[in-house]
Each structure stands twice: as structure tokens, then as C-alpha cells.
Amino acid sequence: MTDATALTLYGADWCPDCRRSKRLLDKLGVTYDYRDVETDAVALAEAESISGRQSIPVILFPGGHHVVEPSDKQLQADLATAGLLPG
């Protein structure tokens, strides 16, 4: 299971939305755990359990809030709300 105090991104290398969300998190300097649903059946089951569907990326925030396939604007706003933007 994931660390409840860390941001977790469930995704796959072939997924363009996952790569975009990872790029944004990296650009903003946000620390996150990456769980590859393509190679990790437990991660896949967790992502489906969190979101209730099979779409990725699933981004799980500390405290349980999650987003699925967020736009960069939505993800950045949720990061700010959660106090996860550095500096």
C-alpha cells in the first residue's frame, strides 16, 4: 500500500497523460511515489480501488483526495490547495 503522507501517481510509461502529469510534478519540484500499473498488479488494483475505474493517471494526495486524468491546470491547483508546492 502507499505512504499516506506522500503524493502517489499511478500510471504507465505508455500513457501520454501519465507522462504529462509526471513532467509537471518534476517541473514543479513536487516529490511523489510512482506506481507502474503495467508492471505491478497490486498498484493496478489500488488505482482501480481509489478511482472506481480503469483510467490513468490516478493521483492520490495525502489525506485521500484523488484526481483522475487531470489537466495540468487542475493538478497544479490541487497541489497548491494541498500545500504540496515547494517554496
Short mmCIF file of N, CA and C in Angstrom, two decimals, residues 16-70:
data_model
loop_
_atom_site.label_atom_id
_atom_site.label_comp_id
_atom_site.label_asym_id
_atom_site.label_seq_id
_atom_site.Cartn_x
_atom_site.Cartn_y
_atom_site.Cartn_z
N PRO A 16 0.26 8.82 -22.36
CA PRO A 16 0.66 10.22 -22.55
C PRO A 16 0.22 11.14 -21.40
N ASP A 17 -0.96 10.92 -20.84
CA ASP A 17 -1.41 11.75 -19.73
C ASP A 17 -0.55 11.52 -18.48
N CYS A 18 -0.12 10.28 -18.29
CA CYS A 18 0.77 9.97 -17.16
C CYS A 18 2.11 10.69 -17.32
N ARG A 19 2.65 10.64 -18.53
CA ARG A 19 3.94 11.32 -18.79
C ARG A 19 3.80 12.82 -18.59
N ARG A 20 2.67 13.38 -19.02
CA ARG A 20 2.44 14.83 -18.87
C ARG A 20 2.36 15.20 -17.39
N SER A 21 1.62 14.42 -16.60
CA SER A 21 1.50 14.72 -15.17
C SER A 21 2.84 14.56 -14.47
N LYS A 22 3.61 13.54 -14.84
CA LYS A 22 4.95 13.36 -14.26
C LYS A 22 5.84 14.55 -14.60
N ARG A 23 5.78 15.01 -15.84
CA ARG A 23 6.59 16.17 -16.27
C ARG A 23 6.25 17.39 -15.42
N LEU A 24 4.95 17.63 -15.19
CA LEU A 24 4.54 18.78 -14.40
C LEU A 24 5.03 18.66 -12.96
N LEU A 25 4.86 17.50 -12.36
CA LEU A 25 5.33 17.30 -10.98
C LEU A 25 6.83 17.52 -10.89
N ASP A 26 7.57 16.98 -11.86
CA ASP A 26 9.03 17.16 -11.88
C ASP A 26 9.41 18.63 -12.06
N LYS A 27 8.73 19.31 -12.97
CA LYS A 27 9.00 20.73 -13.23
C LYS A 27 8.74 21.57 -11.98
N LEU A 28 7.68 21.23 -11.24
CA LEU A 28 7.33 21.99 -10.04
C LEU A 28 8.14 21.57 -8.82
N GLY A 29 8.91 20.50 -8.94
CA GLY A 29 9.73 20.04 -7.82
C GLY A 29 8.93 19.33 -6.74
N VAL A 30 7.80 18.73 -7.13
CA VAL A 30 6.95 18.01 -6.18
C VAL A 30 7.46 16.57 -6.05
N THR A 31 7.65 16.13 -4.83
CA THR A 31 8.06 14.76 -4.57
C THR A 31 6.84 13.85 -4.64
N TYR A 32 7.00 12.71 -5.28
CA TYR A 32 5.88 11.77 -5.40
C TYR A 32 6.40 10.35 -5.54
N ASP A 33 5.54 9.41 -5.19
CA ASP A 33 5.83 7.99 -5.42
C ASP A 33 5.16 7.62 -6.73
N TYR A 34 5.89 6.93 -7.61
CA TYR A 34 5.34 6.48 -8.88
C TYR A 34 5.06 4.99 -8.80
N ARG A 35 3.85 4.59 -9.12
CA ARG A 35 3.45 3.18 -9.12
C ARG A 35 3.05 2.82 -10.54
N ASP A 36 3.78 1.90 -11.15
CA ASP A 36 3.54 1.49 -12.53
C ASP A 36 2.47 0.39 -12.57
N VAL A 37 1.29 0.74 -13.03
CA VAL A 37 0.17 -0.21 -13.06
C VAL A 37 0.35 -1.28 -14.14
N GLU A 38 1.25 -1.05 -15.07
CA GLU A 38 1.50 -2.02 -16.13
C GLU A 38 2.32 -3.20 -15.62
N THR A 39 3.22 -2.94 -14.68
CA THR A 39 4.13 -3.98 -14.20
C THR A 39 3.82 -4.44 -12.77
N ASP A 40 2.89 -3.78 -12.10
CA ASP A 40 2.60 -4.07 -10.70
C ASP A 40 1.10 -4.28 -10.52
N ALA A 41 0.68 -5.53 -10.40
CA ALA A 41 -0.75 -5.85 -10.28
C ALA A 41 -1.36 -5.25 -9.02
N VAL A 42 -0.59 -5.15 -7.95
CA VAL A 42 -1.09 -4.56 -6.71
C VAL A 42 -1.38 -3.07 -6.94
N ALA A 43 -0.47 -2.39 -7.62
CA ALA A 43 -0.67 -0.96 -7.93
C ALA A 43 -1.91 -0.78 -8.81
N LEU A 44 -2.10 -1.66 -9.78
CA LEU A 44 -3.28 -1.58 -10.64
C LEU A 44 -4.56 -1.73 -9.81
N ALA A 45 -4.58 -2.69 -8.92
CA ALA A 45 -5.75 -2.90 -8.06
C ALA A 45 -5.99 -1.70 -7.15
N GLU A 46 -4.91 -1.12 -6.62
CA GLU A 46 -5.04 0.07 -5.77
C GLU A 46 -5.63 1.23 -6.55
N ALA A 47 -5.11 1.47 -7.75
CA ALA A 47 -5.59 2.58 -8.57
C ALA A 47 -7.07 2.42 -8.90
N GLU A 48 -7.48 1.22 -9.26
CA GLU A 48 -8.89 0.96 -9.57
C GLU A 48 -9.76 1.11 -8.33
N SER A 49 -9.25 0.69 -7.18
CA SER A 49 -10.00 0.82 -5.93
C SER A 49 -10.17 2.29 -5.54
N ILE A 50 -9.13 3.08 -5.75
CA ILE A 50 -9.18 4.51 -5.41
C ILE A 50 -10.17 5.25 -6.30
N SER A 51 -10.06 5.02 -7.61
CA SER A 51 -10.84 5.82 -8.56
C SER A 51 -12.17 5.20 -8.94
N GLY A 52 -12.32 3.90 -8.78
CA GLY A 52 -13.53 3.22 -9.19
C GLY A 52 -13.62 3.00 -10.69
N ARG A 53 -12.50 3.19 -11.37
CA ARG A 53 -12.48 2.96 -12.83
C ARG A 53 -11.07 2.59 -13.27
N GLN A 54 -10.88 2.37 -14.56
CA GLN A 54 -9.60 1.89 -15.07
C GLN A 54 -8.77 2.97 -15.77
N SER A 55 -9.15 4.22 -15.64
CA SER A 55 -8.41 5.31 -16.29
C SER A 55 -7.17 5.67 -15.47
N ILE A 56 -6.12 6.09 -16.18
CA ILE A 56 -4.90 6.58 -15.53
C ILE A 56 -4.47 7.87 -16.21
N PRO A 57 -3.71 8.72 -15.57
CA PRO A 57 -3.17 8.52 -14.23
C PRO A 57 -4.21 8.75 -13.14
N VAL A 58 -3.97 8.07 -12.03
CA VAL A 58 -4.68 8.33 -10.79
C VAL A 58 -3.64 8.96 -9.87
N ILE A 59 -3.94 10.14 -9.36
CA ILE A 59 -3.01 10.82 -8.47
C ILE A 59 -3.69 10.94 -7.11
N LEU A 60 -3.06 10.29 -6.13
CA LEU A 60 -3.60 10.23 -4.78
C LEU A 60 -2.83 11.20 -3.88
N PHE A 61 -3.57 12.09 -3.26
CA PHE A 61 -2.98 13.10 -2.37
C PHE A 61 -2.99 12.58 -0.93
N PRO A 62 -2.07 13.08 -0.11
CA PRO A 62 -2.15 12.76 1.32
C PRO A 62 -3.53 13.15 1.84
N GLY A 63 -4.11 12.33 2.65
CA GLY A 63 -5.45 12.62 3.16
C GLY A 63 -6.55 11.95 2.37
N GLY A 64 -6.22 11.37 1.19
CA GLY A 64 -7.20 10.59 0.46
C GLY A 64 -7.82 11.23 -0.77
N HIS A 65 -7.67 12.56 -0.96
CA HIS A 65 -8.19 13.20 -2.18
C HIS A 65 -7.47 12.61 -3.39
N HIS A 66 -8.20 12.41 -4.48
CA HIS A 66 -7.56 11.91 -5.69
C HIS A 66 -8.13 12.60 -6.92
N VAL A 67 -7.35 12.57 -7.99
CA VAL A 67 -7.80 13.05 -9.29
C VAL A 67 -7.44 11.99 -10.32
N VAL A 68 -8.23 11.95 -11.39
CA VAL A 68 -8.00 11.00 -12.48
C VAL A 68 -7.89 11.80 -13.77
N GLU A 69 -6.83 11.56 -14.51
CA GLU A 69 -6.58 12.25 -15.77
C GLU A 69 -6.73 13.77 -15.64
N PRO A 70 -6.05 14.38 -14.67
CA PRO A 70 -6.22 15.82 -14.50
C PRO A 70 -5.50 16.61 -15.59
#
